[in-house]
Short mmCIF file of C-alpha atoms in Angstrom, two decimals:
data_model
loop_
_atom_site.label_atom_id
_atom_site.label_comp_id
_atom_site.label_asym_id
_atom_site.label_seq_id
_atom_site.Cartn_x
_atom_site.Cartn_y
_atom_site.Cartn_z
CA UNK A 1 114.71 41.77 80.44
CA UNK A 2 115.76 41.73 76.85
CA UNK A 3 119.06 42.93 78.05
CA UNK A 4 120.14 39.24 79.28
CA UNK A 5 120.27 38.33 75.65
CA UNK A 6 123.59 39.68 75.70
CA UNK A 7 124.77 40.14 78.92
CA UNK A 8 123.78 36.76 80.75
CA UNK A 9 127.31 35.96 81.79
CA UNK A 10 127.70 39.18 83.55
CA UNK A 11 124.48 38.94 85.25
CA UNK A 12 125.76 36.59 87.84
CA UNK A 13 127.95 39.11 89.50
CA UNK A 14 126.49 40.29 92.70
CA UNK A 15 125.02 44.14 92.85
CA UNK A 16 127.79 44.87 95.41
CA UNK A 17 130.63 43.77 92.61
CA UNK A 18 128.81 45.72 90.14
CA UNK A 19 128.67 49.02 92.42
CA UNK A 20 132.73 48.80 92.48
CA UNK A 21 132.69 50.28 88.71
CA UNK A 22 133.29 53.89 88.54
CA UNK A 23 130.98 53.77 85.43
CA UNK A 24 128.32 51.53 83.68
CA UNK A 25 130.10 52.52 80.42
CA UNK A 26 133.18 54.42 79.44
CA UNK A 27 133.56 55.50 75.84
CA UNK A 28 137.00 55.90 74.26
CA UNK A 29 136.81 58.67 71.51
CA UNK A 30 133.96 61.35 71.20
CA UNK A 31 132.97 61.23 67.42
CA UNK A 32 129.79 60.55 65.83
CA UNK A 33 129.23 57.14 67.01
CA UNK A 34 130.87 57.37 70.64
CA UNK A 35 128.94 60.71 71.38
CA UNK A 36 125.63 58.92 70.13
CA UNK A 37 126.43 55.95 72.26
CA UNK A 38 127.13 57.57 75.23
CA UNK A 39 123.92 60.14 75.21
CA UNK A 40 121.81 57.38 74.25
CA UNK A 41 122.96 55.05 77.32
CA UNK A 42 123.13 57.95 79.64
CA UNK A 43 119.32 58.23 78.71
CA UNK A 44 118.74 55.02 79.67
CA UNK A 45 120.41 55.52 83.15
CA UNK A 46 123.61 54.47 82.58
CA UNK A 47 126.47 56.52 84.42
CA UNK A 48 128.76 57.28 81.28
CA UNK A 49 132.33 58.58 81.06
CA UNK A 50 133.67 59.53 77.44
CA UNK A 51 137.10 60.59 76.70
CA UNK A 52 138.68 62.39 73.62
CA UNK A 53 141.95 64.00 72.59
CA UNK A 54 142.31 67.84 72.68
CA UNK A 55 140.71 69.66 69.55
CA UNK A 56 142.68 70.81 66.71
CA UNK A 57 141.50 70.72 62.87
CA UNK A 58 144.51 68.58 62.07
CA UNK A 59 144.43 65.32 63.92
CA UNK A 60 147.44 63.19 64.84
CA UNK A 61 148.07 60.58 67.46
CA UNK A 62 147.60 62.72 70.34
CA UNK A 63 145.13 65.35 68.69
CA UNK A 64 141.63 65.00 67.97
CA UNK A 65 138.32 66.67 69.24
CA UNK A 66 134.96 66.32 70.34
CA UNK A 67 132.90 65.93 67.28
CA UNK A 68 135.24 63.71 65.67
CA UNK A 69 136.51 63.34 61.90
CA UNK A 70 133.22 63.91 60.56
CA UNK A 71 132.32 67.43 62.14
CA UNK A 72 136.10 68.76 62.60
CA UNK A 73 137.99 67.41 59.50
CA UNK A 74 135.61 65.52 57.52
CA UNK A 75 132.22 65.45 55.94
CA UNK A 76 130.95 68.88 57.39
CA UNK A 77 134.11 71.06 56.64
CA UNK A 78 134.27 69.15 53.11
CA UNK A 79 130.77 70.10 52.23
CA UNK A 80 131.33 73.82 53.07
CA UNK A 81 134.12 73.94 50.71
CA UNK A 82 132.01 72.22 48.21
CA UNK A 83 129.53 74.61 48.39
CA UNK A 84 132.21 77.66 48.14
CA UNK A 85 133.61 75.55 44.83
CA UNK A 86 130.02 75.33 43.37
CA UNK A 87 129.55 79.18 43.72
CA UNK A 88 132.08 79.51 40.96
CA UNK A 89 130.07 77.47 38.17
CA UNK A 90 126.92 79.12 39.19
CA UNK A 91 128.24 82.49 38.95
CA UNK A 92 129.38 81.72 35.32
CA UNK A 93 126.03 80.18 34.34
CA UNK A 94 124.08 83.14 36.14
CA UNK A 95 125.08 85.32 33.11
CA UNK A 96 122.48 83.70 30.79
CA UNK A 97 119.86 84.14 33.39
CA UNK A 98 120.33 88.14 33.14
CA UNK A 99 123.00 89.03 35.93
CA UNK A 100 125.57 91.19 34.57
CA UNK A 101 128.74 90.28 36.22
CA UNK A 102 132.29 91.69 35.99
CA UNK A 103 134.76 89.49 33.63
CA UNK A 104 136.81 89.12 36.65
CA UNK A 105 135.51 87.31 39.91
CA UNK A 106 137.64 87.36 43.08
CA UNK A 107 137.69 84.79 45.31
CA UNK A 108 138.81 85.17 48.90
CA UNK A 109 140.20 81.75 50.60
CA UNK A 110 141.08 83.08 53.72
CA UNK A 111 137.73 84.11 54.36
CA UNK A 112 136.03 80.87 53.48
CA UNK A 113 138.73 79.14 55.58
CA UNK A 114 137.98 81.57 58.27
CA UNK A 115 134.25 80.83 58.24
CA UNK A 116 134.69 76.93 57.68
CA UNK A 117 136.94 77.20 61.20
CA UNK A 118 134.55 79.15 63.17
CA UNK A 119 131.66 76.63 62.26
CA UNK A 120 133.65 73.72 63.46
CA UNK A 121 134.48 75.07 66.59
CA UNK A 122 130.84 76.00 66.90
CA UNK A 123 129.75 72.24 66.28
CA UNK A 124 132.60 71.10 68.77
CA UNK A 125 131.14 73.24 71.39
CA UNK A 126 127.52 71.80 70.71
CA UNK A 127 128.62 68.25 70.94
CA UNK A 128 130.45 69.09 74.31
CA UNK A 129 126.94 70.58 75.26
CA UNK A 130 124.99 67.40 74.11
CA UNK A 131 127.27 65.41 76.41
CA UNK A 132 126.86 67.43 79.45
CA UNK A 133 122.99 67.81 78.79
CA UNK A 134 122.88 64.13 78.56
CA UNK A 135 124.81 64.04 81.90
CA UNK A 136 127.98 62.57 80.60
CA UNK A 137 131.41 63.10 82.27
CA UNK A 138 133.84 64.34 79.58
CA UNK A 139 137.65 63.66 80.05
CA UNK A 140 140.03 65.48 77.62
CA UNK A 141 143.35 63.16 77.19
CA UNK A 142 144.32 59.92 75.54
CA UNK A 143 142.52 56.67 76.63
CA UNK A 144 143.57 53.35 76.46
CA UNK A 145 142.17 49.80 77.63
CA UNK A 146 144.47 48.03 80.66
CA UNK A 147 141.81 45.43 81.45
CA UNK A 148 138.89 44.11 80.46
CA UNK A 149 136.85 46.45 82.86
CA UNK A 150 139.45 49.29 83.17
CA UNK A 151 140.43 52.27 81.37
CA UNK A 152 143.91 54.38 81.64
CA UNK A 153 143.37 58.16 80.89
CA UNK A 154 146.57 60.26 80.25
CA UNK A 155 145.60 63.72 80.72
CA UNK A 156 146.94 66.74 78.71
CA UNK A 157 149.62 67.50 81.97
CA UNK A 158 151.00 63.78 81.38
CA UNK A 159 149.26 62.35 84.81
CA UNK A 160 147.29 59.06 84.51
CA UNK A 161 144.15 58.29 85.95
CA UNK A 162 142.30 54.87 86.00
CA UNK A 163 138.62 54.33 85.74
CA UNK A 164 136.69 51.10 86.08
CA UNK A 165 133.69 50.39 83.83
CA UNK A 166 131.37 47.46 83.33
CA UNK A 167 131.25 47.89 79.73
CA UNK A 168 133.71 49.67 77.68
CA UNK A 169 133.04 51.05 74.03
CA UNK A 170 135.71 51.84 71.51
CA UNK A 171 134.71 54.58 69.19
CA UNK A 172 138.25 55.86 67.94
CA UNK A 173 137.22 56.28 64.34
CA UNK A 174 140.17 55.80 61.56
CA UNK A 175 143.02 58.02 60.29
CA UNK A 176 144.07 59.28 56.55
CA UNK A 177 146.77 56.82 55.18
CA UNK A 178 149.70 57.73 53.25
CA UNK A 179 151.52 55.64 50.47
CA UNK A 180 154.81 54.48 51.15
CA UNK A 181 156.54 56.14 48.27
CA UNK A 182 160.33 58.09 48.44
CA UNK A 183 159.06 61.95 49.34
CA UNK A 184 155.67 61.11 50.74
CA UNK A 185 156.22 63.53 53.96
CA UNK A 186 156.01 66.11 51.01
CA UNK A 187 152.15 65.19 50.76
CA UNK A 188 149.36 66.04 52.78
CA UNK A 189 146.20 64.43 53.44
CA UNK A 190 142.49 65.23 53.84
CA UNK A 191 143.25 67.01 57.18
CA UNK A 192 145.80 69.35 56.07
CA UNK A 193 143.64 69.88 52.93
CA UNK A 194 140.61 71.15 54.71
CA UNK A 195 143.22 73.56 56.61
CA UNK A 196 145.57 74.88 53.81
CA UNK A 197 146.82 78.68 54.45
CA UNK A 198 146.89 79.15 50.79
CA UNK A 199 144.74 77.99 47.85
CA UNK A 200 146.79 75.88 45.58
CA UNK A 201 147.12 77.11 41.91
CA UNK A 202 148.40 73.62 40.83
CA UNK A 203 147.58 70.49 42.59
CA UNK A 204 148.08 66.52 42.19
CA UNK A 205 145.49 64.21 43.86
CA UNK A 206 146.47 60.76 43.90
CA UNK A 207 143.42 58.24 44.90
CA UNK A 208 140.26 57.13 43.34
CA UNK A 209 137.62 57.08 46.14
CA UNK A 210 135.15 59.57 46.98
CA UNK A 211 138.02 61.85 48.79
CA UNK A 212 140.07 62.23 45.92
CA UNK A 213 137.24 62.87 43.72
CA UNK A 214 135.65 65.77 46.02
CA UNK A 215 138.81 67.28 46.57
CA UNK A 216 139.50 67.15 43.03
CA UNK A 217 136.35 69.14 42.59
CA UNK A 218 136.68 71.43 45.17
CA UNK A 219 139.95 72.86 44.13
CA UNK A 220 139.23 73.06 40.38
CA UNK A 221 135.90 74.56 41.41
CA UNK A 222 137.81 77.14 43.06
CA UNK A 223 140.23 77.74 40.04
CA UNK A 224 143.23 75.60 40.59
CA UNK A 225 144.53 73.41 37.84
CA UNK A 226 143.97 69.95 39.02
CA UNK A 227 145.43 66.67 38.30
CA UNK A 228 143.89 63.63 39.54
CA UNK A 229 145.61 60.10 39.41
CA UNK A 230 144.09 56.74 40.20
CA UNK A 231 145.00 53.04 39.71
CA UNK A 232 142.05 51.83 38.02
CA UNK A 233 140.16 52.84 34.74
CA UNK A 234 137.45 54.78 36.38
CA UNK A 235 137.44 56.40 39.98
CA UNK A 236 135.05 55.34 42.57
CA UNK A 237 135.86 51.54 42.75
CA UNK A 238 132.68 49.83 44.55
CA UNK A 239 130.12 52.20 42.81
CA UNK A 240 127.84 51.58 39.75
CA UNK A 241 130.32 51.21 36.53
CA UNK A 242 128.15 53.20 34.57
CA UNK A 243 127.90 55.94 37.48
CA UNK A 244 131.41 56.22 37.61
CA UNK A 245 131.83 56.91 33.80
CA UNK A 246 129.11 59.80 34.31
CA UNK A 247 130.88 61.14 37.23
CA UNK A 248 134.85 60.92 35.36
CA UNK A 249 132.90 62.33 32.25
CA UNK A 250 131.74 65.28 34.43
CA UNK A 251 135.26 65.74 36.22
CA UNK A 252 136.80 66.38 32.47
CA UNK A 253 134.29 68.44 31.54
CA UNK A 254 134.73 70.82 34.47
CA UNK A 255 138.64 70.79 33.77
CA UNK A 256 139.89 68.35 35.76
CA UNK A 257 143.01 66.10 34.32
CA UNK A 258 142.33 62.65 34.74
CA UNK A 259 145.33 59.93 34.82
CA UNK A 260 143.63 56.28 34.80
CA UNK A 261 145.55 53.36 35.56
CA UNK A 262 148.57 55.69 37.05
CA UNK A 263 150.69 55.44 40.22
CA UNK A 264 152.78 57.93 41.81
CA UNK A 265 156.41 56.63 42.52
CA UNK A 266 158.13 59.22 43.94
CA UNK A 267 157.83 63.26 45.05
CA UNK A 268 160.85 65.56 44.92
CA UNK A 269 161.13 69.30 46.51
CA UNK A 270 162.08 71.76 43.75
CA UNK A 271 162.74 75.50 43.59
CA UNK A 272 159.05 75.39 41.52
CA UNK A 273 157.33 73.35 43.75
CA UNK A 274 156.92 69.56 44.28
CA UNK A 275 158.18 67.53 41.18
CA UNK A 276 155.46 64.46 41.11
CA UNK A 277 156.79 61.33 38.98
CA UNK A 278 154.57 58.46 37.97
CA UNK A 279 155.01 55.02 37.06
CA UNK A 280 154.74 56.01 33.38
CA UNK A 281 157.59 58.23 33.91
CA UNK A 282 155.67 61.49 33.42
CA UNK A 283 156.71 64.15 35.38
CA UNK A 284 154.46 67.14 36.92
CA UNK A 285 155.01 70.07 39.25
CA UNK A 286 152.50 70.92 41.94
CA UNK A 287 152.12 73.48 44.82
CA UNK A 288 150.08 70.46 46.90
CA UNK A 289 149.98 66.73 46.68
CA UNK A 290 147.01 65.39 48.31
CA UNK A 291 147.08 61.60 49.09
CA UNK A 292 143.59 60.12 49.09
CA UNK A 293 144.64 56.68 49.17
CA UNK A 294 142.25 55.40 51.89
CA UNK A 295 141.94 55.23 55.80
CA UNK A 296 143.00 52.88 58.53
CA UNK A 297 141.27 51.80 62.00
CA UNK A 298 142.46 53.94 64.82
CA UNK A 299 143.49 51.21 66.89
CA UNK A 300 147.12 51.47 67.32
CA UNK A 301 147.27 53.11 70.76
CA UNK A 302 144.64 51.38 72.40
CA UNK A 303 146.80 48.67 73.82
CA UNK A 304 143.96 46.21 72.19
CA UNK A 305 146.28 43.43 71.93
CA UNK A 306 147.72 43.29 75.13
CA UNK A 307 144.15 42.84 76.65
CA UNK A 308 143.30 40.30 74.30
CA UNK A 309 140.99 42.22 71.79
CA UNK A 310 141.01 40.54 68.54
CA UNK A 311 142.04 42.76 65.23
CA UNK A 312 142.04 41.68 61.65
CA UNK A 313 145.08 42.59 59.16
CA UNK A 314 144.14 46.02 58.75
CA UNK A 315 143.96 46.94 62.56
CA UNK A 316 140.25 46.90 62.60
CA UNK A 317 138.71 45.65 65.86
CA UNK A 318 136.62 42.49 64.99
CA UNK A 319 133.15 42.66 66.39
CA UNK A 320 130.06 40.49 65.98
CA UNK A 321 126.49 41.66 64.99
CA UNK A 322 125.95 43.51 68.17
CA UNK A 323 129.41 45.28 67.95
CA UNK A 324 130.90 43.15 70.60
CA UNK A 325 134.43 42.16 70.85
CA UNK A 326 135.83 38.59 71.71
CA UNK A 327 136.09 40.27 75.30
CA UNK A 328 132.37 40.28 76.76
CA UNK A 329 132.83 43.59 78.58
CA UNK A 330 134.55 45.45 75.39
CA UNK A 331 132.41 46.93 72.31
CA UNK A 332 133.15 48.88 69.28
CA UNK A 333 131.68 51.26 66.89
CA UNK A 334 132.17 53.19 63.65
CA UNK A 335 135.09 53.37 61.61
CA UNK A 336 137.54 51.66 64.01
CA UNK A 337 135.61 48.18 63.35
CA UNK A 338 135.87 48.72 59.22
CA UNK A 339 132.54 47.53 58.40
CA UNK A 340 130.68 50.74 56.16
CA UNK A 341 132.54 53.51 57.07
CA UNK A 342 129.72 56.30 57.00
CA UNK A 343 129.02 58.93 59.66
CA UNK A 344 125.27 57.77 59.91
CA UNK A 345 125.97 53.77 60.33
CA UNK A 346 128.19 54.88 63.04
CA UNK A 347 125.19 56.78 64.73
CA UNK A 348 122.98 53.58 63.95
CA UNK A 349 125.86 51.37 65.54
CA UNK A 350 126.05 53.78 68.60
CA UNK A 351 122.14 53.57 68.91
CA UNK A 352 121.82 49.76 68.50
CA UNK A 353 124.67 49.59 71.05
CA UNK A 354 123.04 51.72 73.61
CA UNK A 355 119.51 49.95 73.34
CA UNK A 356 121.29 46.46 73.37
CA UNK A 357 123.15 46.78 76.49
CA UNK A 358 121.24 49.44 78.59
CA UNK A 359 117.75 49.74 76.95
CA UNK A 360 116.47 46.37 77.30
CA UNK A 361 116.28 45.83 73.80
CA UNK A 362 118.24 43.22 71.48
CA UNK A 363 119.17 45.34 68.26
CA UNK A 364 121.47 44.75 65.55
CA UNK A 365 122.41 47.40 62.88
CA UNK A 366 120.80 46.98 59.51
CA UNK A 367 123.15 47.60 56.45
CA UNK A 368 120.96 47.25 53.78
CA UNK A 369 119.71 49.83 51.62
CA UNK A 370 121.99 52.68 52.99
CA UNK A 371 122.06 55.69 50.79
CA UNK A 372 125.40 57.67 50.63
CA UNK A 373 126.70 60.38 48.45
CA UNK A 374 130.10 61.83 46.70
CA UNK A 375 130.16 65.30 46.84
CA UNK A 376 131.60 66.04 43.47
CA UNK A 377 130.48 68.75 41.45
CA UNK A 378 127.69 67.92 40.45
CA UNK A 379 127.12 64.97 43.27
CA UNK A 380 126.57 61.35 42.84
CA UNK A 381 124.13 59.87 45.29
CA UNK A 382 123.11 56.12 45.46
CA UNK A 383 120.99 53.85 47.48
CA UNK A 384 120.71 49.54 47.57
CA UNK A 385 122.42 47.64 44.74
CA UNK A 386 124.59 48.55 41.93
CA UNK A 387 124.00 46.91 38.66
CA UNK A 388 126.64 44.86 38.98
CA UNK A 389 125.94 44.27 42.41
CA UNK A 390 122.42 43.14 41.38
CA UNK A 391 123.28 40.74 38.35
CA UNK A 392 125.74 38.78 40.93
CA UNK A 393 123.10 38.57 43.66
CA UNK A 394 119.69 38.33 41.88
CA UNK A 395 117.85 34.95 41.27
CA UNK A 396 116.06 36.64 37.94
CA UNK A 397 116.68 38.75 35.28
CA UNK A 398 117.71 42.37 35.90
CA UNK A 399 115.76 45.11 34.44
CA UNK A 400 117.68 48.45 34.17
CA UNK A 401 115.86 51.61 33.66
CA UNK A 402 117.82 54.82 32.96
CA UNK A 403 117.07 58.60 31.93
CA UNK A 404 119.54 60.82 31.03
CA UNK A 405 118.66 64.56 30.05
CA UNK A 406 119.93 68.04 30.26
CA UNK A 407 118.54 69.87 33.59
CA UNK A 408 116.31 72.53 32.96
CA UNK A 409 118.62 74.80 34.63
CA UNK A 410 121.13 73.90 31.96
CA UNK A 411 119.03 74.59 28.91
CA UNK A 412 119.53 78.39 29.77
CA UNK A 413 122.79 78.48 31.03
CA UNK A 414 124.22 76.58 28.00
CA UNK A 415 126.21 74.35 30.47
CA UNK A 416 126.75 71.05 28.79
CA UNK A 417 126.33 68.64 31.82
CA UNK A 418 123.64 65.81 31.73
CA UNK A 419 122.02 64.42 34.83
CA UNK A 420 121.55 60.64 34.72
CA UNK A 421 119.24 58.55 36.86
CA UNK A 422 119.27 54.86 36.94
CA UNK A 423 117.05 52.12 38.69
CA UNK A 424 117.57 48.68 39.10
CA UNK A 425 114.74 46.01 39.41
CA UNK A 426 114.43 42.31 39.87
CA UNK A 427 111.80 41.30 37.33
CA UNK A 428 110.23 38.30 38.98
CA UNK A 429 109.51 40.32 42.21
CA UNK A 430 109.15 44.03 40.51
CA UNK A 431 111.17 44.97 43.55
CA UNK A 432 113.51 48.08 43.22
CA UNK A 433 116.68 47.02 44.39
CA UNK A 434 118.70 50.01 43.67
CA UNK A 435 119.04 53.63 42.62
CA UNK A 436 121.61 55.92 41.54
CA UNK A 437 121.62 59.63 40.23
CA UNK A 438 124.33 61.50 39.40
CA UNK A 439 123.34 65.59 39.23
CA UNK A 440 122.13 68.47 40.98
CA UNK A 441 120.72 67.67 44.21
CA UNK A 442 120.91 64.12 44.13
CA UNK A 443 121.95 63.67 47.61
CA UNK A 444 118.79 65.37 48.62
CA UNK A 445 116.67 63.25 46.23
CA UNK A 446 118.36 59.98 47.24
CA UNK A 447 117.32 60.49 50.74
CA UNK A 448 113.63 60.20 49.81
CA UNK A 449 114.31 57.24 47.45
CA UNK A 450 116.24 55.37 50.31
CA UNK A 451 113.18 55.56 52.62
CA UNK A 452 110.85 53.66 49.49
CA UNK A 453 113.88 51.24 49.24
CA UNK A 454 113.79 50.44 52.74
CA UNK A 455 110.06 49.67 52.59
CA UNK A 456 110.59 47.23 49.58
CA UNK A 457 109.11 49.32 47.14
CA UNK A 458 108.16 48.05 43.60
CA UNK A 459 108.80 49.55 40.13
CA UNK A 460 105.01 49.81 39.72
CA UNK A 461 104.58 51.39 43.08
CA UNK A 462 107.40 54.22 41.59
CA UNK A 463 105.44 54.39 38.42
CA UNK A 464 102.10 55.19 40.12
CA UNK A 465 103.73 57.82 42.16
CA UNK A 466 102.73 61.39 40.97
CA UNK A 467 105.88 63.45 40.31
CA UNK A 468 106.46 67.06 41.30
CA UNK A 469 106.56 69.01 37.85
CA UNK A 470 108.93 70.70 37.05
CA UNK A 471 111.74 68.96 38.98
CA UNK A 472 114.63 66.39 38.21
CA UNK A 473 113.20 64.18 40.77
CA UNK A 474 110.10 63.23 38.73
CA UNK A 475 112.27 61.30 36.35
CA UNK A 476 112.27 58.74 39.09
CA UNK A 477 108.87 58.09 38.51
CA UNK A 478 108.61 58.34 34.94
CA UNK A 479 111.01 56.02 33.59
CA UNK A 480 108.60 53.63 31.82
CA UNK A 481 110.89 52.04 29.64
CA UNK A 482 113.49 49.49 30.20
CA UNK A 483 116.87 50.35 28.80
CA UNK A 484 118.23 46.84 29.18
CA UNK A 485 117.24 43.37 30.50
CA UNK A 486 120.14 41.17 32.01
CA UNK A 487 119.63 37.37 31.57
CA UNK A 488 120.68 35.92 35.01
CA UNK A 489 121.07 32.27 35.27
CA UNK A 490 118.82 31.07 37.82
CA UNK A 491 120.38 29.56 41.21
CA UNK A 492 119.30 26.13 41.99
CA UNK A 493 116.44 26.69 44.37
CA UNK A 494 116.44 22.84 45.49
CA UNK A 495 119.09 20.32 46.46
CA UNK A 496 120.12 18.20 44.05
#
């Protein structure tokens, strides 16, 4: 069996010894990656147990919930709030389409919050049923590893249970990081931002990543005065520089105040709100200060170092290409490994783990051409290489095709907001290396483009594809003229 590829050293155990394990697999963490690995492993015939902390929308070291960050306090509730915030601009645009609206539009934050909470409770229940239907035994409580094949579970009443497992999978995700500045306890993270009792009128967001950009868009879309502070010249480090600039322009055009190359140095509680002090000596008053300064692997309470599991300097669990740690019986998937921290990637890693260990199929996760989106308003979505990455990695010249246009909808509404699309192509092979789009519906469009890149599509194949008219998506198959050509020094293909 292909399963022996990875587990030969365990196969010399006798059947009698194997029968002593309580479970074939015990998973710590019932988020996206953990639930996927547990279900698929059970479907392959494994006896599976999984543990998760009790449910609450705001996490802590002892609070979590089946479904994990994405479902309970991440992607899903965030996207619901993005939808809510988008309606503000849509209603403004509707006037030029003949909709006669009152000058004053009322928004009920508590109603949206209630609907959001109802939805994540529903999804929490669905995830529990998925586990139950797959035959996975769910335990509520905190799990930690006390040996290569032993998990200790602390139940809600404080009692401790011990279970043995042939394999243990760590899938505990990550948690929001707070900067170490005076007054940091006055700020909040994305967990609390998704469950604020009152909508802030004055919001400060500190950070330049996708979480910061998204919450700045949400709160501005709902009518708040928003100041966004970030350390670099542009937000969204790691994305294509041209598209980062587009997102920054859109944020400013929609009323977000950008403060580039600026750090927060102190927060002070006042009668009028939270005083925010920057490293430039500026002061701002806010009702809420959001720290969106990154996330750290959630590994601190798992007892990993005591059992010899290797961690990196951020606390991420070190794994090989099959998601296996240095302890042969212990594995890890998802954000706790700090590889590519996206929910669909955790799902992929969980699937590959189950196939490898229980499905008889040696399976490695493929991290190439993974699409992602920033749900700013309007959103940015990308797949493949940015222009900068292509120049760094290419062996031939890089061709860049771009299209900037006013979406058809805006020609009537009067909104001055351009959509920007981009293809990055290897001149020698004609292969499309990367695609980017900032504009309405870009994530929906980019998912299809990702399939093409995964299949190795060439620019010629894009060009001979018939577009859907009228649509924004058709621009991806009608960009004929090269916007610029970057000459890349060819790397030596033979040894000197």
